[in-house]
Short mmCIF file of C-alpha atoms in Angstrom, two decimals:
data_model
loop_
_atom_site.label_atom_id
_atom_site.label_comp_id
_atom_site.label_asym_id
_atom_site.label_seq_id
_atom_site.Cartn_x
_atom_site.Cartn_y
_atom_site.Cartn_z
CA UNK A 7 -5.11 -4.77 -73.51
CA UNK A 8 -7.64 -5.26 -70.49
CA UNK A 9 -6.76 -3.97 -66.98
CA UNK A 10 -8.44 -3.41 -63.82
CA UNK A 11 -8.81 0.15 -62.14
CA UNK A 12 -11.24 0.77 -59.19
CA UNK A 13 -13.14 -2.52 -59.85
CA UNK A 14 -13.87 -1.69 -63.45
CA UNK A 15 -12.91 -3.27 -66.52
CA UNK A 16 -10.77 -1.04 -68.92
CA UNK A 17 -9.80 -1.57 -72.50
CA UNK A 18 -7.83 0.49 -74.77
CA UNK A 19 -7.35 0.23 -78.52
CA UNK A 20 -6.71 2.19 -81.66
CA UNK A 21 -9.73 4.06 -83.16
CA UNK A 22 -9.73 4.77 -86.83
CA UNK A 23 -11.20 8.47 -87.51
CA UNK A 24 -14.06 8.46 -89.83
CA UNK A 25 -15.78 11.32 -91.63
CA UNK A 26 -18.57 10.19 -93.99
CA UNK A 27 -20.71 12.94 -95.44
CA UNK A 28 -21.84 12.50 -99.08
CA UNK A 29 -22.38 16.22 -99.39
CA UNK A 30 -21.34 18.99 -97.02
CA UNK A 31 -24.37 20.87 -97.98
CA UNK A 32 -26.68 17.90 -97.12
CA UNK A 33 -27.31 19.05 -93.65
CA UNK A 34 -28.17 22.24 -92.25
CA UNK A 35 -26.63 23.54 -88.97
CA UNK A 36 -30.12 23.08 -87.34
CA UNK A 37 -30.18 19.49 -88.88
CA UNK A 38 -26.89 18.62 -87.33
CA UNK A 39 -27.91 19.93 -83.93
CA UNK A 40 -31.13 17.95 -84.24
CA UNK A 41 -29.23 14.75 -85.10
CA UNK A 42 -26.79 15.14 -82.26
CA UNK A 43 -29.75 15.52 -79.95
CA UNK A 44 -31.17 12.29 -81.28
CA UNK A 45 -28.31 10.10 -80.48
CA UNK A 46 -29.45 7.54 -77.97
CA UNK A 47 -26.52 7.62 -75.74
CA UNK A 48 -25.43 10.77 -73.95
CA UNK A 49 -22.07 12.11 -75.06
CA UNK A 50 -20.45 14.39 -72.69
CA UNK A 51 -17.46 16.83 -73.29
CA UNK A 52 -15.32 16.54 -70.02
CA UNK A 53 -12.35 18.67 -69.53
CA UNK A 54 -9.09 17.40 -67.63
CA UNK A 55 -10.24 18.98 -64.51
CA UNK A 56 -13.56 17.31 -64.52
CA UNK A 57 -16.01 20.03 -65.80
CA UNK A 58 -18.96 18.95 -67.96
CA UNK A 59 -18.48 21.28 -70.85
CA UNK A 60 -21.21 20.23 -73.27
CA UNK A 61 -23.60 17.25 -73.74
CA UNK A 62 -25.08 15.66 -76.87
CA UNK A 63 -27.83 13.03 -77.38
CA UNK A 64 -29.15 11.10 -74.46
CA UNK A 65 -32.50 10.29 -75.94
CA UNK A 66 -32.56 6.96 -74.63
CA UNK A 67 -35.16 6.83 -71.81
CA UNK A 68 -33.53 4.07 -69.87
CA UNK A 69 -31.22 6.68 -68.10
CA UNK A 70 -32.21 7.97 -64.74
CA UNK A 71 -32.02 11.61 -66.21
CA UNK A 72 -31.16 13.03 -69.57
CA UNK A 73 -27.74 14.64 -68.40
CA UNK A 74 -28.81 18.26 -69.04
CA UNK A 75 -28.25 19.30 -65.47
CA UNK A 76 -24.61 18.28 -65.41
CA UNK A 77 -23.50 20.94 -67.92
CA UNK A 78 -21.62 23.67 -66.31
CA UNK A 79 -20.95 21.54 -63.16
CA UNK A 80 -17.89 19.65 -62.23
CA UNK A 81 -17.56 15.88 -61.26
CA UNK A 82 -17.18 17.04 -57.68
CA UNK A 83 -20.62 18.76 -57.66
CA UNK A 84 -22.41 15.51 -58.73
CA UNK A 85 -20.37 12.67 -57.55
CA UNK A 86 -18.97 11.44 -54.38
CA UNK A 87 -15.19 11.67 -53.85
CA UNK A 88 -14.32 8.33 -54.52
CA UNK A 89 -16.18 8.26 -57.77
CA UNK A 90 -14.77 11.60 -58.72
CA UNK A 91 -11.24 10.25 -58.24
CA UNK A 92 -12.12 7.23 -60.37
CA UNK A 93 -13.40 9.42 -63.29
CA UNK A 94 -10.60 11.79 -63.16
CA UNK A 95 -8.05 8.95 -63.51
CA UNK A 96 -10.06 7.51 -66.57
CA UNK A 97 -10.03 11.00 -68.03
CA UNK A 98 -6.41 11.30 -67.69
CA UNK A 99 -5.80 7.79 -69.23
CA UNK A 100 -7.81 8.72 -72.21
CA UNK A 101 -5.97 11.65 -72.69
CA UNK A 102 -2.71 9.87 -72.46
CA UNK A 103 -3.84 7.21 -75.05
CA UNK A 104 -3.64 7.79 -78.68
CA UNK A 105 -6.92 5.56 -79.25
CA UNK A 106 -10.26 4.85 -77.70
CA UNK A 107 -10.51 4.15 -73.88
CA UNK A 108 -13.29 1.88 -73.00
CA UNK A 109 -14.48 1.21 -69.33
CA UNK A 110 -17.42 -0.55 -67.49
CA UNK A 111 -18.48 1.02 -64.29
CA UNK A 112 -21.65 0.89 -62.02
CA UNK A 113 -23.50 4.09 -60.77
CA UNK A 114 -25.44 3.72 -57.64
CA UNK A 115 -27.87 6.04 -55.77
CA UNK A 116 -25.20 6.77 -53.10
CA UNK A 117 -22.67 7.68 -55.86
CA UNK A 118 -24.58 10.70 -56.96
CA UNK A 119 -25.43 14.09 -55.44
CA UNK A 120 -26.47 17.61 -56.42
CA UNK A 121 -29.08 16.40 -59.26
CA UNK A 122 -32.57 16.33 -59.05
CA UNK A 123 -33.74 13.05 -57.81
CA UNK A 124 -30.06 12.25 -56.80
CA UNK A 125 -28.91 8.75 -58.23
CA UNK A 126 -30.49 5.95 -59.94
CA UNK A 127 -33.08 3.80 -57.95
CA UNK A 128 -31.05 0.70 -58.65
CA UNK A 129 -27.60 0.44 -59.54
CA UNK A 130 -26.99 0.98 -63.32
CA UNK A 131 -23.96 -0.30 -65.31
CA UNK A 132 -22.61 1.65 -68.18
CA UNK A 133 -20.10 1.39 -70.71
CA UNK A 134 -17.97 4.52 -71.25
CA UNK A 135 -16.17 4.91 -74.47
CA UNK A 136 -13.78 7.85 -74.08
CA UNK A 137 -11.87 9.46 -76.75
CA UNK A 138 -9.55 12.53 -76.52
CA UNK A 139 -10.25 15.71 -78.42
CA UNK A 140 -7.57 17.29 -80.67
CA UNK A 141 -8.21 20.69 -79.42
CA UNK A 142 -8.80 22.49 -76.13
CA UNK A 143 -12.32 23.04 -74.52
CA UNK A 144 -12.64 25.92 -71.83
CA UNK A 145 -8.93 26.16 -71.97
CA UNK A 146 -8.23 22.67 -71.00
CA UNK A 147 -7.42 19.31 -72.57
CA UNK A 148 -10.89 17.44 -72.86
CA UNK A 149 -12.38 14.24 -73.87
CA UNK A 150 -15.76 12.88 -75.37
CA UNK A 151 -17.25 10.56 -72.82
CA UNK A 152 -20.19 8.26 -74.29
CA UNK A 153 -22.02 6.48 -71.75
CA UNK A 154 -24.07 3.52 -72.87
CA UNK A 155 -26.46 1.49 -70.47
CA UNK A 156 -25.45 -2.02 -70.31
CA UNK A 157 -27.54 -2.84 -67.50
CA UNK A 158 -29.51 -5.63 -69.45
CA UNK A 159 -26.28 -7.57 -70.38
CA UNK A 160 -24.85 -7.33 -66.99
CA UNK A 161 -27.93 -8.75 -65.31
CA UNK A 162 -27.73 -11.66 -67.71
CA UNK A 163 -24.15 -12.05 -67.15
CA UNK A 164 -24.83 -11.96 -63.27
CA UNK A 165 -27.52 -14.45 -63.67
CA UNK A 166 -25.58 -16.82 -65.83
CA UNK A 167 -22.70 -16.81 -63.42
CA UNK A 168 -25.08 -17.55 -60.63
CA UNK A 169 -26.57 -20.38 -62.48
CA UNK A 170 -23.16 -21.89 -63.28
CA UNK A 171 -22.17 -21.79 -59.55
CA UNK A 172 -25.48 -23.12 -58.12
CA UNK A 173 -26.70 -26.66 -57.61
CA UNK A 174 -29.98 -26.77 -59.42
CA UNK A 175 -31.37 -29.59 -57.02
CA UNK A 176 -30.37 -28.07 -53.70
CA UNK A 177 -29.95 -24.33 -54.35
CA UNK A 178 -26.84 -24.26 -52.57
CA UNK A 179 -23.52 -23.25 -54.31
CA UNK A 180 -22.03 -26.11 -56.32
CA UNK A 181 -18.87 -27.87 -56.27
CA UNK A 182 -17.07 -25.18 -58.58
CA UNK A 183 -18.16 -22.27 -56.06
CA UNK A 184 -17.11 -24.23 -53.15
CA UNK A 185 -13.52 -25.02 -54.68
CA UNK A 186 -13.25 -21.36 -55.28
CA UNK A 187 -14.37 -20.49 -51.59
CA UNK A 188 -11.94 -23.11 -50.24
CA UNK A 189 -9.06 -21.54 -52.29
CA UNK A 190 -9.75 -18.13 -51.14
CA UNK A 191 -9.97 -18.93 -47.43
CA UNK A 192 -6.75 -21.40 -47.66
CA UNK A 193 -4.81 -18.44 -49.09
CA UNK A 194 -6.00 -16.21 -46.11
CA UNK A 195 -4.98 -18.83 -43.84
CA UNK A 196 -1.51 -19.14 -45.36
CA UNK A 197 -1.03 -15.34 -45.52
CA UNK A 198 -2.68 -14.24 -42.14
CA UNK A 199 -3.18 -17.61 -40.21
CA UNK A 200 -6.94 -16.78 -40.27
CA UNK A 201 -8.61 -20.11 -38.99
CA UNK A 202 -11.19 -21.79 -41.01
CA UNK A 203 -12.95 -25.14 -40.40
CA UNK A 204 -14.73 -27.70 -42.84
CA UNK A 205 -17.51 -29.96 -42.17
CA UNK A 206 -18.06 -32.81 -44.56
CA UNK A 207 -21.31 -34.56 -44.06
CA UNK A 208 -23.78 -37.07 -45.74
CA UNK A 209 -27.28 -38.40 -45.36
CA UNK A 210 -27.49 -41.61 -43.58
CA UNK A 211 -28.86 -44.65 -45.47
CA UNK A 212 -29.29 -42.37 -48.35
CA UNK A 213 -28.90 -45.39 -51.12
CA UNK A 214 -31.46 -47.43 -49.23
CA UNK A 215 -34.02 -44.45 -49.35
CA UNK A 216 -33.46 -44.28 -52.97
CA UNK A 217 -33.83 -47.96 -53.44
CA UNK A 218 -37.14 -47.98 -51.29
CA UNK A 219 -38.91 -44.93 -52.25
CA UNK A 220 -37.42 -43.76 -55.73
CA UNK A 221 -35.22 -40.88 -56.78
CA UNK A 222 -37.99 -38.52 -56.13
CA UNK A 223 -37.64 -39.16 -52.40
CA UNK A 224 -33.86 -38.82 -52.50
CA UNK A 225 -34.14 -35.50 -54.44
CA UNK A 226 -36.57 -34.27 -51.75
CA UNK A 227 -33.99 -35.29 -48.86
CA UNK A 228 -31.35 -33.20 -50.70
CA UNK A 229 -33.43 -30.19 -50.93
CA UNK A 230 -34.58 -30.61 -47.37
CA UNK A 231 -31.20 -30.94 -45.99
CA UNK A 232 -30.24 -27.70 -48.06
CA UNK A 233 -33.11 -25.88 -46.30
CA UNK A 234 -32.14 -27.18 -42.71
CA UNK A 235 -28.31 -26.00 -43.60
CA UNK A 236 -29.75 -22.53 -44.25
CA UNK A 237 -31.75 -22.52 -41.05
CA UNK A 238 -29.22 -23.88 -38.59
CA UNK A 239 -25.99 -22.60 -39.86
CA UNK A 240 -24.57 -19.06 -39.27
CA UNK A 241 -24.77 -16.18 -41.77
CA UNK A 242 -21.11 -16.38 -42.33
CA UNK A 243 -20.96 -20.23 -43.07
CA UNK A 244 -20.92 -21.48 -46.57
CA UNK A 245 -22.81 -24.60 -47.19
CA UNK A 246 -22.43 -26.26 -50.62
CA UNK A 247 -23.43 -29.58 -52.34
CA UNK A 248 -20.37 -31.50 -53.16
CA UNK A 249 -22.31 -34.26 -55.13
CA UNK A 250 -24.71 -36.92 -54.60
CA UNK A 251 -25.80 -36.75 -50.88
CA UNK A 252 -22.43 -35.23 -49.96
CA UNK A 253 -22.37 -31.66 -48.44
CA UNK A 254 -19.54 -29.50 -47.37
CA UNK A 255 -19.77 -26.47 -44.87
CA UNK A 256 -16.94 -24.13 -44.89
CA UNK A 257 -16.75 -22.16 -41.53
CA UNK A 258 -14.59 -19.05 -41.91
CA UNK A 259 -12.79 -17.43 -39.02
CA UNK A 260 -13.73 -20.70 -37.08
CA UNK A 261 -11.44 -23.11 -35.26
CA UNK A 262 -12.27 -26.73 -34.99
CA UNK A 263 -13.40 -26.47 -31.38
CA UNK A 264 -15.57 -23.51 -32.24
CA UNK A 265 -16.99 -25.54 -35.34
CA UNK A 266 -17.91 -28.51 -33.41
CA UNK A 267 -21.12 -27.15 -31.50
CA UNK A 268 -22.20 -25.69 -34.74
CA UNK A 269 -22.02 -28.98 -36.64
CA UNK A 270 -23.76 -30.60 -33.89
CA UNK A 271 -26.64 -28.23 -34.00
CA UNK A 272 -27.01 -28.98 -37.71
CA UNK A 273 -27.02 -32.55 -36.96
CA UNK A 274 -29.80 -32.03 -34.31
CA UNK A 275 -31.88 -29.91 -36.46
CA UNK A 276 -31.79 -32.52 -39.06
CA UNK A 277 -33.18 -35.24 -36.71
CA UNK A 278 -35.77 -32.87 -35.21
CA UNK A 279 -37.24 -31.41 -38.45
CA UNK A 280 -36.86 -34.18 -40.96
CA UNK A 281 -36.54 -37.40 -39.02
CA UNK A 282 -33.28 -38.00 -40.91
CA UNK A 283 -29.88 -38.44 -39.53
CA UNK A 284 -26.56 -37.20 -41.06
CA UNK A 285 -22.88 -38.41 -40.30
CA UNK A 286 -20.15 -35.77 -40.50
CA UNK A 287 -16.27 -35.18 -40.44
CA UNK A 288 -14.78 -32.01 -39.18
CA UNK A 289 -11.36 -30.55 -39.74
CA UNK A 290 -9.59 -27.51 -39.57
CA UNK A 291 -6.69 -25.82 -41.64
CA UNK A 292 -3.41 -26.47 -40.18
CA UNK A 293 0.14 -25.03 -40.47
CA UNK A 294 1.72 -27.33 -42.84
CA UNK A 295 -1.07 -28.00 -45.05
CA UNK A 296 -0.27 -27.56 -48.84
CA UNK A 297 -3.69 -27.21 -49.97
CA UNK A 298 -7.26 -27.14 -49.03
CA UNK A 299 -7.54 -30.82 -50.43
CA UNK A 300 -5.50 -31.85 -47.18
CA UNK A 301 -8.36 -30.41 -45.07
CA UNK A 302 -11.19 -32.14 -47.00
CA UNK A 303 -9.19 -35.51 -46.78
CA UNK A 304 -8.97 -35.18 -43.30
CA UNK A 305 -12.75 -34.23 -42.78
CA UNK A 306 -13.74 -37.05 -45.17
CA UNK A 307 -11.55 -39.62 -43.17
CA UNK A 308 -13.45 -38.29 -39.97
CA UNK A 309 -16.91 -38.87 -41.95
CA UNK A 310 -16.21 -42.63 -42.59
CA UNK A 311 -15.09 -42.97 -38.86
CA UNK A 312 -18.32 -41.53 -37.97
CA UNK A 313 -20.26 -43.97 -40.11
CA UNK A 314 -18.15 -46.94 -38.70
CA UNK A 315 -18.96 -45.66 -35.04
CA UNK A 316 -22.77 -45.93 -35.52
CA UNK A 317 -23.78 -43.13 -37.71
CA UNK A 318 -25.75 -40.03 -36.72
CA UNK A 319 -22.63 -38.28 -35.34
CA UNK A 320 -20.00 -35.66 -35.89
CA UNK A 321 -16.36 -37.01 -35.48
CA UNK A 322 -13.52 -34.77 -35.40
CA UNK A 323 -10.33 -35.13 -37.30
CA UNK A 324 -7.53 -37.17 -35.35
CA UNK A 325 -4.26 -34.90 -35.50
CA UNK A 326 -1.44 -35.44 -32.93
CA UNK A 327 0.50 -32.61 -31.73
CA UNK A 328 -0.05 -28.99 -30.98
CA UNK A 329 -0.53 -26.37 -33.75
CA UNK A 330 2.63 -25.46 -35.38
CA UNK A 331 3.69 -22.09 -36.37
CA UNK A 332 4.08 -21.96 -40.19
#
């Protein structure tokens, strides 16, 4: 069963205990000690109260320290309070579980204190495999916590997610990411009446540009438009490529009246920096809207009106009546 706790993924399942030694006399106590020390991942014995009772292994050099300094200390000695609470909660869950408790968690420099060199230079992701022990340690219930460095797989996961949400030509978020953002802000609007406006625009005479100069020229125009968006828009604005030469800009916490000068600034920057004109339609989330698609539809209608009126302009949605309370 997967759940969420303090921003980390948690999994619990049954673990079959296995003891496999061909001959009990095969290894001497010294050899067993050496074998435990050679384990790549650090394996901590942690008590219910959060005391580091022992450490085995930790030979993997990808860790920012070998963990030996932690033995004898408590979680509160080496971690910030929020992280302490999270670790204590995971220990309690593992102690209450008959099986293995698995959790993924990040550890950043500002999470760590009281050890040489403090925290890692950059955030490191770990997978913790936590198993309760059948005996007391230092007079307390205790767990075995094995920490594995999963930074490489997390970075790959982040990279793949970013690629899946980024338009390759423009470098802007793609349609999938845009729809997710629109959903998020529409839900905020429904719950808290937080305003948000949407600009839909495209490049004037884009088809003619492609026909006269080829698709490479069209591709360059799209990439240039994306660059102007990054320059002309505010940091909180969210520009995305919808498809073809059509772009959408989500403006959070912005009414239509506040959004209009921002849209005009973008239009003017396009003319001044590229010699290309755009036409756009502007709409705002309104009480009574059932979905963000209605907001996009009004912006799209305003865009076509801007085209009919001569292009190189921003047209606002036409909506009669004052804003109604939901």
